Short mmCIF file of C-alpha atoms in Angstrom, two decimals:
data_model
loop_
_atom_site.label_atom_id
_atom_site.label_comp_id
_atom_site.label_asym_id
_atom_site.label_seq_id
_atom_site.Cartn_x
_atom_site.Cartn_y
_atom_site.Cartn_z
CA MET A 11 -24.85 -25.63 -6.66
CA GLY A 12 -23.94 -21.85 -7.72
CA LYS A 13 -26.69 -19.00 -8.21
CA ASN A 14 -27.69 -20.02 -11.70
CA ALA A 15 -31.19 -21.33 -12.54
CA ILE A 16 -30.01 -23.91 -14.49
CA TRP A 17 -27.68 -26.34 -12.71
CA CYS A 18 -25.83 -29.17 -14.23
CA GLY A 19 -23.99 -31.70 -12.29
CA PHE A 20 -23.74 -35.77 -11.41
CA LEU A 21 -25.48 -37.75 -9.04
CA GLU A 22 -23.10 -40.31 -7.25
CA ALA A 23 -25.32 -43.32 -7.11
CA GLY A 24 -23.36 -46.39 -8.29
CA LYS A 25 -24.34 -48.23 -10.61
CA LYS A 26 -27.04 -45.70 -11.03
CA SER A 27 -24.54 -42.25 -11.53
CA SER A 28 -26.37 -40.15 -13.72
CA LEU A 29 -25.15 -36.88 -15.27
CA VAL A 30 -28.36 -34.86 -13.80
CA VAL A 31 -30.13 -30.87 -14.14
CA LEU A 32 -31.58 -28.63 -12.05
CA ASP A 33 -33.79 -25.95 -12.99
CA THR A 34 -34.73 -23.84 -10.09
CA ARG A 35 -37.12 -22.18 -11.50
CA LEU A 36 -38.99 -25.32 -11.69
CA GLU A 37 -42.29 -25.37 -9.12
CA MET A 38 -41.62 -27.72 -6.53
CA ASN A 39 -45.46 -29.34 -4.57
CA ASN A 40 -43.52 -30.60 -2.16
CA SER A 41 -40.07 -29.44 -0.06
CA LYS A 42 -39.48 -32.32 0.35
CA THR A 43 -38.80 -33.07 -3.41
CA ILE A 44 -36.93 -32.21 -6.00
CA TYR A 45 -37.04 -32.80 -9.71
CA LEU A 46 -33.92 -33.43 -12.11
CA PHE A 47 -33.08 -34.36 -15.25
CA ASN A 48 -31.89 -37.75 -15.62
CA TYR A 49 -29.59 -38.14 -18.58
CA ALA A 50 -29.65 -42.03 -18.39
CA GLN A 51 -33.01 -42.10 -18.44
CA GLY A 52 -33.88 -39.45 -20.40
CA LYS A 53 -35.87 -38.36 -18.41
CA PHE A 54 -37.05 -35.67 -14.95
CA LEU A 55 -37.19 -37.90 -11.93
CA GLU A 56 -38.54 -37.00 -8.26
CA TYR A 57 -35.89 -37.59 -6.03
CA SER A 58 -35.92 -37.12 -2.32
CA HIS A 59 -34.38 -33.68 -0.99
CA GLU A 60 -32.90 -35.15 1.74
CA ILE A 61 -31.02 -38.60 0.30
CA VAL A 62 -30.36 -37.05 -3.37
CA GLU A 63 -28.55 -33.92 -2.25
CA PRO A 64 -25.98 -35.64 -0.65
CA LYS A 65 -24.86 -36.95 -3.25
CA LEU A 66 -24.95 -34.27 -6.24
CA ARG A 67 -21.06 -33.66 -7.33
CA ASP A 68 -20.10 -30.62 -9.55
CA LEU A 69 -19.24 -31.74 -12.84
CA ARG A 70 -15.38 -31.38 -13.22
CA PRO A 71 -13.59 -29.18 -16.53
CA ASP A 72 -12.33 -32.49 -17.32
#
């Protein structure tokens, strides 16, 4: 993930894979969770930081 406040990427999770957006300016009440906008579901979802972090990928130009 880069230095920008908004990060767009891909959540690689098999059939539940989706484009996702992270806004690092959002305040989190729990450091163990992360909120991502999940395009496949069309809403912000709360994820376990420990589980989701290894599954996040930068978008490729193609």
